[in-house]
Tab-separated table of C-alpha atoms in Angstrom:
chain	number	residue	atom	x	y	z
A	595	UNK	CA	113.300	63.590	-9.085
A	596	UNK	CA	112.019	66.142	-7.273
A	597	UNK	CA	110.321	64.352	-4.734
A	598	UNK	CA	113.635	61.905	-4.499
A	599	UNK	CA	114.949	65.547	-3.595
A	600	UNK	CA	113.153	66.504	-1.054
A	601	UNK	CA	113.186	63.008	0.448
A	602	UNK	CA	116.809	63.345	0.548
A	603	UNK	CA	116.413	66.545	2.281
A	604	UNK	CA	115.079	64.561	5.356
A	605	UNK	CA	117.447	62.111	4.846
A	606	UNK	CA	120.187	64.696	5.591
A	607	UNK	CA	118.370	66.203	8.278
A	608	UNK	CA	118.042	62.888	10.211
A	609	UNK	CA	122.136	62.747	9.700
A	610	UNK	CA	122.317	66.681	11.305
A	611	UNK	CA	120.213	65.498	14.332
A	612	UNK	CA	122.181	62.391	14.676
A	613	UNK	CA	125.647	64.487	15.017
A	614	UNK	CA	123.853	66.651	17.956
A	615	UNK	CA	122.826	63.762	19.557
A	616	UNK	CA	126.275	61.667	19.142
A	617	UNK	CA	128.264	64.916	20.364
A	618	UNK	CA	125.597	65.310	23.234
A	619	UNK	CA	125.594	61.714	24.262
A	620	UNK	CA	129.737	61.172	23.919
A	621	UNK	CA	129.775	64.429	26.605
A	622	UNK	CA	126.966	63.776	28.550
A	623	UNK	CA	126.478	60.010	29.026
A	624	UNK	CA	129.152	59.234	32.004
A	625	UNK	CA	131.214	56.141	32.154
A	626	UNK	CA	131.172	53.884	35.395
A	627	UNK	CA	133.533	55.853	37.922
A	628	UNK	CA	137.074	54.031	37.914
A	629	UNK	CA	137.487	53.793	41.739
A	630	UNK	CA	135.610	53.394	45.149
A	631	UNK	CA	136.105	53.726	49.097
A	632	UNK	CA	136.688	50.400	50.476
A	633	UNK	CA	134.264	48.823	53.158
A	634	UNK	CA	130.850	50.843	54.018
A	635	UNK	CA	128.072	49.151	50.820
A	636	UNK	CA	124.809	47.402	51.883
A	637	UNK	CA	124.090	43.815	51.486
A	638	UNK	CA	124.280	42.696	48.038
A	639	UNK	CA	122.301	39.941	46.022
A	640	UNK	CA	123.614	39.393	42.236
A	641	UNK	CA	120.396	37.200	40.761
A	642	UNK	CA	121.130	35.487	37.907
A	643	UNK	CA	118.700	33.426	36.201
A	644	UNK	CA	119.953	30.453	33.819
A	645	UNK	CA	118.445	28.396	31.553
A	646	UNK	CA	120.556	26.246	29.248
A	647	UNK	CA	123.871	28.205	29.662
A	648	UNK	CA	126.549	25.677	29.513
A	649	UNK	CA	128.344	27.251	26.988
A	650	UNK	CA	128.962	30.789	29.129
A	651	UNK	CA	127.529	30.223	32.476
A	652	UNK	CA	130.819	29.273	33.797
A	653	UNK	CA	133.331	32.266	33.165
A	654	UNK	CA	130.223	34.158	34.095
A	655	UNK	CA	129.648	33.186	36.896
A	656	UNK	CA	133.308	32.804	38.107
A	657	UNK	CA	133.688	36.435	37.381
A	658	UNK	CA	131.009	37.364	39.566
A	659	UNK	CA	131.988	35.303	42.542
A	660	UNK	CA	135.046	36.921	42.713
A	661	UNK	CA	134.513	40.467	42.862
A	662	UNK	CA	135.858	42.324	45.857
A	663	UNK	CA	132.934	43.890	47.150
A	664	UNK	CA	133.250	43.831	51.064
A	665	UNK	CA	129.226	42.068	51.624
A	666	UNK	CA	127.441	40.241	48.687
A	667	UNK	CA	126.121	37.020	47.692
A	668	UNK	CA	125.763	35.632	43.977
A	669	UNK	CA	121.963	33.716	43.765
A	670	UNK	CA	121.613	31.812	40.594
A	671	UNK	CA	118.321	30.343	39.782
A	672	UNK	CA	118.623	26.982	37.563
A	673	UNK	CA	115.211	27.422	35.379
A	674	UNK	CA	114.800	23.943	34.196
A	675	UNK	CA	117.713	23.663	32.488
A	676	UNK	CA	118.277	20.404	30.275
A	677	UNK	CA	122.018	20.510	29.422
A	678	UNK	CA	125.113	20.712	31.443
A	679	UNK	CA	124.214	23.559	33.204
A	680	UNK	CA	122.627	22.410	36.258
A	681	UNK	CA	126.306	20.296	36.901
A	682	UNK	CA	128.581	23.033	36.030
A	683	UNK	CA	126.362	24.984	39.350
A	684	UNK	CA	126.963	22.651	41.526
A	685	UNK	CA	130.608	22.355	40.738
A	686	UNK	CA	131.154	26.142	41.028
A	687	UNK	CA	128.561	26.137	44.458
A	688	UNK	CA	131.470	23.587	45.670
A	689	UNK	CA	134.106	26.340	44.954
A	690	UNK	CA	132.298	29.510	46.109
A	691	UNK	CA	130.648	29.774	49.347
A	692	UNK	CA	128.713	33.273	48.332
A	693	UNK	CA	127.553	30.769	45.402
A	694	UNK	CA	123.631	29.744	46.161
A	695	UNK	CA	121.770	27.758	43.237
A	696	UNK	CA	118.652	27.652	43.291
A	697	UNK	CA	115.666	25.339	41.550
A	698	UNK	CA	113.836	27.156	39.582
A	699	UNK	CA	109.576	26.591	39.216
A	700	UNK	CA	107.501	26.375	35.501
A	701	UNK	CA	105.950	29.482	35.187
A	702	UNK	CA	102.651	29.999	36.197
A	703	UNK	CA	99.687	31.151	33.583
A	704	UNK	CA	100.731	34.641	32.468
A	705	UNK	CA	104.115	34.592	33.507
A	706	UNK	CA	107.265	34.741	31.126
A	707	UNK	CA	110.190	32.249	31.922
A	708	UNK	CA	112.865	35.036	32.610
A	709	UNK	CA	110.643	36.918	35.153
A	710	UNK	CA	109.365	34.031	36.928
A	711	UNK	CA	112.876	33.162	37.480
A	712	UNK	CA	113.483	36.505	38.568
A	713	UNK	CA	110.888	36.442	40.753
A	714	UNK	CA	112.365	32.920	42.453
A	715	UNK	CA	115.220	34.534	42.561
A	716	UNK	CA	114.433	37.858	44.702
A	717	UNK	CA	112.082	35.343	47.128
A	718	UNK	CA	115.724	33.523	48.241
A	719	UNK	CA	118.123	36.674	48.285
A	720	UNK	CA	118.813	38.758	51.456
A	721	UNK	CA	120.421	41.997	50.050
A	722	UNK	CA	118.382	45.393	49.838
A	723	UNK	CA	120.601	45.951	47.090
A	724	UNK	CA	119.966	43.874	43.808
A	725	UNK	CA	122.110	42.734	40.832
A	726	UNK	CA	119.525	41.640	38.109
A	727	UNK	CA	122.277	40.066	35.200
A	728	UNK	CA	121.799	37.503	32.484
A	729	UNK	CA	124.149	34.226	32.742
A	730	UNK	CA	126.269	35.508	30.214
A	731	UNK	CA	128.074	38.877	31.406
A	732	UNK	CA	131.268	38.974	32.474
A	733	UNK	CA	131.630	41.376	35.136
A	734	UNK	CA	135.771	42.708	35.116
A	735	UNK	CA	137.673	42.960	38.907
A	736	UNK	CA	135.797	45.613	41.365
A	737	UNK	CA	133.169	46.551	38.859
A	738	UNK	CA	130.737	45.349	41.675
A	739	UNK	CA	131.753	47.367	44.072
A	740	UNK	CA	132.576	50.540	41.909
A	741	UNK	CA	128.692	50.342	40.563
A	742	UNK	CA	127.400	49.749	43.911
A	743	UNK	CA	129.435	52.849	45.435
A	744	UNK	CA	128.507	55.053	42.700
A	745	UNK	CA	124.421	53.725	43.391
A	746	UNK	CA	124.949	54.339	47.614
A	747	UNK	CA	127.321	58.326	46.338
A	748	UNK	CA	124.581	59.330	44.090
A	749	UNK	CA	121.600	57.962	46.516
A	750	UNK	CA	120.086	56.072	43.205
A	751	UNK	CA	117.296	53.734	43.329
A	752	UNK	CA	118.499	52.331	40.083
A	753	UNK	CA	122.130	52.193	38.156
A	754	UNK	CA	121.970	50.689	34.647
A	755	UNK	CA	125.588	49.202	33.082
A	756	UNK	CA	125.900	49.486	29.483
A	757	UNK	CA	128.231	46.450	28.397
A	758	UNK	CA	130.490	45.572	25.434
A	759	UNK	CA	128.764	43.407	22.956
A	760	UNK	CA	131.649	41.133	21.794
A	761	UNK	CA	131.122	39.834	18.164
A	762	UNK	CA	133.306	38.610	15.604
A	763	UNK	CA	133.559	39.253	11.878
A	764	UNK	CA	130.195	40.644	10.539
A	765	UNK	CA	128.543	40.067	13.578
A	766	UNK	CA	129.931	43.548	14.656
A	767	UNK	CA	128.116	44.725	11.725
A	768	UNK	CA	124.927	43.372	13.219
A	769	UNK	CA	125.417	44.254	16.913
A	770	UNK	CA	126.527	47.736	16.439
A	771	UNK	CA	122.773	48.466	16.164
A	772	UNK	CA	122.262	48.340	19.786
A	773	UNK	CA	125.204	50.944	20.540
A	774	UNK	CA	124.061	53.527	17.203
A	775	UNK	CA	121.058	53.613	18.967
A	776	UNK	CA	122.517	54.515	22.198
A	777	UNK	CA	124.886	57.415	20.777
A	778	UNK	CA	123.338	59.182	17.702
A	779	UNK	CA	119.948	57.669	16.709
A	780	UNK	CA	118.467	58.242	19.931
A	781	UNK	CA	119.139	61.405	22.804
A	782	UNK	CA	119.836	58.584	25.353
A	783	UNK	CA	121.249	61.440	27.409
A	784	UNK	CA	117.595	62.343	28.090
A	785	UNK	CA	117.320	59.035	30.305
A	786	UNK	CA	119.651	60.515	32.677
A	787	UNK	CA	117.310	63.447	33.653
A	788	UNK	CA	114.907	62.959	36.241
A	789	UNK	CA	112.122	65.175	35.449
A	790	UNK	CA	111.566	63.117	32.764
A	791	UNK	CA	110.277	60.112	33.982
A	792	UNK	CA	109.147	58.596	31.032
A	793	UNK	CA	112.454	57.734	29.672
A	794	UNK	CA	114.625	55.541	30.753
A	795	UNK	CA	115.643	51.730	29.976
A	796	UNK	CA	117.285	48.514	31.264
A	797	UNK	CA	119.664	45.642	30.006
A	798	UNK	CA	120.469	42.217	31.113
A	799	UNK	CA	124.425	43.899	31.682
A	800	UNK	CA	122.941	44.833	34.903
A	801	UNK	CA	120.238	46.619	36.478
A	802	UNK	CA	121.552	46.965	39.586
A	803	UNK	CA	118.466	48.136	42.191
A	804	UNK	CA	117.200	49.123	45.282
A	805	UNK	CA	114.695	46.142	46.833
A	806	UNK	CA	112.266	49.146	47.704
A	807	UNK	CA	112.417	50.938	44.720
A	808	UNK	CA	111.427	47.784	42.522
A	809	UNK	CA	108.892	46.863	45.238
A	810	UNK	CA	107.107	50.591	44.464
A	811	UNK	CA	107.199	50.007	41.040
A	812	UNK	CA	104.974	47.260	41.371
A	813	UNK	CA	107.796	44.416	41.967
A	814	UNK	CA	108.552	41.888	39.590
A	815	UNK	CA	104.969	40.763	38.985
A	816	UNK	CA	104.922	44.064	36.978
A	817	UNK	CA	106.853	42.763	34.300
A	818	UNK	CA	105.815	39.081	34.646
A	819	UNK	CA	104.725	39.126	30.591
A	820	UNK	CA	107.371	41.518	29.203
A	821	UNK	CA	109.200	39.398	26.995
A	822	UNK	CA	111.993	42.829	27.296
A	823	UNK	CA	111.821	42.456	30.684
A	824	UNK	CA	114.724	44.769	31.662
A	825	UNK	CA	113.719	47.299	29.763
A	826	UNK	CA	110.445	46.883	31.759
A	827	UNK	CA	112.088	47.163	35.142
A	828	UNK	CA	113.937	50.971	34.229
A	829	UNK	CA	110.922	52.272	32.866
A	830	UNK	CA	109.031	51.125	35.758
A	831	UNK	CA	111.136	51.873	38.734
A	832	UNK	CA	111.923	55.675	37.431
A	833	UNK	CA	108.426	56.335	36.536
A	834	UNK	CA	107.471	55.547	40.059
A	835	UNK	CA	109.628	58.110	41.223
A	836	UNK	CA	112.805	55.867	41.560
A	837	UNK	CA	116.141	57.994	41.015
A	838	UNK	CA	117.629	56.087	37.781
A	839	UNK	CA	120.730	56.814	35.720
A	840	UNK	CA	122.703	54.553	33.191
A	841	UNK	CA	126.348	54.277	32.701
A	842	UNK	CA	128.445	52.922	30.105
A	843	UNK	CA	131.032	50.073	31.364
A	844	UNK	CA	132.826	49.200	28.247
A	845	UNK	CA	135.963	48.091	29.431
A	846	UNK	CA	134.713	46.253	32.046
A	847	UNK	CA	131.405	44.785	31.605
A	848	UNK	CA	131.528	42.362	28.572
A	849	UNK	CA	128.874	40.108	27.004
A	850	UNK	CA	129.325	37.029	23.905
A	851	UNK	CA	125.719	36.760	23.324
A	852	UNK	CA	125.965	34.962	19.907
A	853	UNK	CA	128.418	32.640	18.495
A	854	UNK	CA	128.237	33.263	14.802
A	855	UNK	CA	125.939	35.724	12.167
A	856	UNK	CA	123.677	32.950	11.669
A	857	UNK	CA	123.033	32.272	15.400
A	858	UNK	CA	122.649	35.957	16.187
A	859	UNK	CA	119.740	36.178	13.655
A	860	UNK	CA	118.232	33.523	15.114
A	861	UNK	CA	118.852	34.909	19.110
A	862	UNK	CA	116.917	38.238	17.897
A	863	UNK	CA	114.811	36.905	16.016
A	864	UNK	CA	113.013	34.983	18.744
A	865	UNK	CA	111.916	38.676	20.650
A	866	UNK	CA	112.909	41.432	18.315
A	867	UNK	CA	109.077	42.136	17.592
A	868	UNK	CA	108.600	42.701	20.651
A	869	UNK	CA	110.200	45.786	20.848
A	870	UNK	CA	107.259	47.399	18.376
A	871	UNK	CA	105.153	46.229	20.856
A	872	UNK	CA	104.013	43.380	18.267
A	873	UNK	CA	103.019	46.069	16.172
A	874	UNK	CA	103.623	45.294	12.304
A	875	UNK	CA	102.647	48.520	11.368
A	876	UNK	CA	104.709	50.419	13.661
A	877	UNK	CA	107.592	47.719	12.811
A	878	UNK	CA	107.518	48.423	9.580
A	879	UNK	CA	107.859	51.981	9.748
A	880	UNK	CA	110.116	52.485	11.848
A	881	UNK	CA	112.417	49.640	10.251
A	882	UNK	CA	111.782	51.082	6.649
A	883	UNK	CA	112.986	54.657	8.079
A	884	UNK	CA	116.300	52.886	8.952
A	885	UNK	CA	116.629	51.527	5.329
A	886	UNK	CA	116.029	54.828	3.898
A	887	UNK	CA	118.755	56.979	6.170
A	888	UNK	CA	121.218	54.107	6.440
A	889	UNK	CA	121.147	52.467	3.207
A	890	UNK	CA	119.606	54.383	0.501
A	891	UNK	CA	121.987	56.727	0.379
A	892	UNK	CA	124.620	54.595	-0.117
A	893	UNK	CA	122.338	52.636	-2.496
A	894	UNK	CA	122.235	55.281	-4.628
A	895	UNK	CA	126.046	56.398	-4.999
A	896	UNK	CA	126.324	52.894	-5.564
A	897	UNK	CA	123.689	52.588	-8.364
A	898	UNK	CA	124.115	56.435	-9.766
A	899	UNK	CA	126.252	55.895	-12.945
A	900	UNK	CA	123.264	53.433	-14.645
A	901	UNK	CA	120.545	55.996	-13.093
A	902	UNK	CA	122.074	59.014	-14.291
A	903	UNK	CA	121.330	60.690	-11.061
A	904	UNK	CA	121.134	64.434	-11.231
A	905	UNK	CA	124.378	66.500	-9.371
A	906	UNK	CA	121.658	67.449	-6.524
A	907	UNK	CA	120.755	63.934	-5.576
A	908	UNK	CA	123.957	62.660	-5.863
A	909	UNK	CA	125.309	65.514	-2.957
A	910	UNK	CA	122.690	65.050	-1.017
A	911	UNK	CA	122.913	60.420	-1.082
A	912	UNK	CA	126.507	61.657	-0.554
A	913	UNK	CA	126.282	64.497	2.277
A	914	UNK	CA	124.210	61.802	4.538
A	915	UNK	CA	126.650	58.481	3.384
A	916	UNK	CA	129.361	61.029	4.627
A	917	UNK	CA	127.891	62.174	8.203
A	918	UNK	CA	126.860	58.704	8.518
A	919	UNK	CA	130.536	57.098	7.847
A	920	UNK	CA	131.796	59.768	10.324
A	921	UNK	CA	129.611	58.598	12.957
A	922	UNK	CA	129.728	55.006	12.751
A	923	UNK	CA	133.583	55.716	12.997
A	924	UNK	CA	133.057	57.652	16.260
A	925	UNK	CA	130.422	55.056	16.923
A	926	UNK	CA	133.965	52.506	16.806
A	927	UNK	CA	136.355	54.233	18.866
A	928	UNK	CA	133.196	55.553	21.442
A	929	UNK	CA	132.024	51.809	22.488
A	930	UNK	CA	135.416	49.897	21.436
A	931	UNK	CA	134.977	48.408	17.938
A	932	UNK	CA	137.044	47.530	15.063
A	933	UNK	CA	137.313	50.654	12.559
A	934	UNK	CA	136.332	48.939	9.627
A	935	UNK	CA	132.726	47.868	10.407
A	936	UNK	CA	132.214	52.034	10.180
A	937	UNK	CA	132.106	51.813	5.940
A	938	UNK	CA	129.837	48.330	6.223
A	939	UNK	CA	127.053	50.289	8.070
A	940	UNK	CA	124.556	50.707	5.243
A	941	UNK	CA	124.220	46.959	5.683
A	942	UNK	CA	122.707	47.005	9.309
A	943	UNK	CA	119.157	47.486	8.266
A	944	UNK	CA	119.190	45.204	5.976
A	945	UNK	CA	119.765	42.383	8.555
A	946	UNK	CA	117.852	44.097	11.319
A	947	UNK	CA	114.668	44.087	8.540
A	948	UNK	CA	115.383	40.664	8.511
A	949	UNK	CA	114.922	39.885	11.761
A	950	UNK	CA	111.882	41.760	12.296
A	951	UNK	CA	110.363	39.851	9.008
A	952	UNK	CA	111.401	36.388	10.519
A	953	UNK	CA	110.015	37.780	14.053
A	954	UNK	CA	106.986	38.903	13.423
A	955	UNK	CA	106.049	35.817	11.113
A	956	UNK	CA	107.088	33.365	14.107
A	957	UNK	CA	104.667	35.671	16.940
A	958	UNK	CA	101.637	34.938	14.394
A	959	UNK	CA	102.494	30.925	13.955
A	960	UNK	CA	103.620	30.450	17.240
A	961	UNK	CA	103.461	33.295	20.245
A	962	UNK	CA	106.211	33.573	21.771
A	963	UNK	CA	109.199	31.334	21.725
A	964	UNK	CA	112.325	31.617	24.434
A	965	UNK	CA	114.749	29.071	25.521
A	966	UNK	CA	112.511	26.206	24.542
A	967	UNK	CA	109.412	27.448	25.805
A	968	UNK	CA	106.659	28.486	23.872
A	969	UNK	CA	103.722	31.352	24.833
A	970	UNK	CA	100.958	32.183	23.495
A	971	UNK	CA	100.791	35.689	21.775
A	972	UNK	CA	98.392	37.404	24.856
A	973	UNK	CA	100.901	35.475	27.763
């Protein structure tokens, strides 16, 4: 028991870090300024790359064409698409004349779909400022314009939109990894320092860019094999000496990027071991640390009456179940989720060490797999 103890210990500590972090984060991560001068922004090029999004392209899309920014053009790139998609461009090219589609090319040995569609993508648009977005984001009235006011105000070479992840039932359970990470388990804040250039990150919400700034980071060739390509592009651009900073957007950048539990496990699965760097080792540890602050304790209170726990271990499972319900709550009412997926969050890891299980054991049979295509596990 003693070692339990001392275990616990840590376990408690993580939960005292995670507090400072969530209270420095909540103060010190801003939100996406509310308003913006009219007139006066740079040439803007949204690129969009799309590859079988008939399902969300669409409202997308429609979102985007109508946002009141004085000077901008929306460039989608159709990447081989096999369903609808390619016919639901063309209608909405009819509709919007700041609408360009454009064909997409297979990618060539090394490259990763997404990039190379990038890639196609920056060759056809005209804007020294760039809108790098997945197909699915819905982008709220004058969010456009308020990000790219807030880029030219704060002379930024890089502005990063944090988005709502919409889910449904115990999908929110699942998706609410992404924002833990982003106010207690991680010092995110740190990102938005300068001096430390070896911080920072990217999200298909919107990387919104300056052409030069991704140019002296090496362009997109850079990242042509990161299979977390956005993540690629932040790191790159502010280690280069690009000025970056991230905002949260809640309220007005929103994403649906699963329709059901079952699908969402399968969407992650296909690139989650990629953020280990397709390390098992360092995948498991890191994933097994999650288990042990987010669900042992709980596991414990649970299971104390047939263990006959000790009065130490059971203050110390509940001390950390306690900070932890606290912050999953703020967690809730800090990135707009339902209250009661706060008390379910001992069950994240478990379907996060899922996912990494059924990841890592699809890299070794089969490389990489995305959107139909497959890689090999060194493209």
């Amino acid at each position: 028991m003693r070692a339990l103890e001392l275990v616990l210990w840590g376990v408690v500590l993580f939960w005292a870090l995670a507090a400072l972090h969530a209270v420095l984060n909540g103060l010190l991560i801003p939100r996406l300024r509310r308003t913006a001068p009219e007139g006066g922004l740079p040439f803007l090029s949204v690129i969009v790359p799309a590859r079988n999004e008939e399902k969300a392209i669409a409202p997308a899309l429609e979102a985007l064409c109508d946002q009141d920014h004085p000077n901008f053009e929306v460039v989608v790139v159709d990447d081989g698409s096999t369903d609808r998609t390619p016919e639901i461009l063309e209608g909405l090219a009819r509709r919007h004349t700041n609408l360009r589609v454009v064909r997409g090319e297979e990618p060539p040995p090394g490259w990763l779909g997404k990039p190379n569609a990038q890639r196609v993508g920056l060759e056809n648009a005209r804007g020294e400022i760039l809108l790098f977005v997945d197909a699915d984001v819905r982008y709220g009235p004058g969010v456009l314009r308020r990000a790219a006011s807030e880029l030219e105000a704060r002379r930024l070479d890089m502005l990063l939109l944090l988005s709502t992840l919409e889910a449904r039932g115990l999908e929110h359970v699942l998706m609410s990894n992404l924002d833990a990470f982003t106010l207690y388990v991680s010092p995110a804040f740190l990102a938005n320092v300068q001096a430390l250039k070896g911080i920072a990150f990217g999200a298909g919400s919107g990387n919104l860019v300056r052409r030069r700034a991704l140019e002296a980071s090496g362009g997109i060739e850079a990242i042509r094999g990161e299979v977390v390509d956005d993540v690629a592009m932040g790191r790159r651009i502010k280690a280069s000496g690009g000025r970056f900073r991230f905002v949260t957007a809640f309220s007005d950048v929103r994403v649906r990027m699963y329709e059901g539990l079952g699908s969402a496990v399968e969407g992650f699965t296909k690139n989650y071991f990629a953020f280990f760097g397709f390390n098992p080792f360092l995948g498991a540890f890191l994933e097994g640390g999650n288990l042990l602050v987010h669900t042992a304790p709980a596991g414990l209170l649970l299971l104390a009456p047939a263990l006959h726990l000790p009065p130490q271990i059971m203050a110390l499972s509940g001390a950390s179940f306690g900070i932890g319900l606290l912050l999953n709550a703020a967690l809730c009412l800090w990135a707009g989720k339902p209250l009661w997926i706060a008390p379910l969050f001992p069950l994240r890891p478990l379907f996060w060490s899922l996912i990494l299980f059924r990841s890592a054991r699809r890299y070794y049979r089969k490389g990489i797999v995305w959107r139909g295509r497959e890689y090999g596990k060194g493209e």
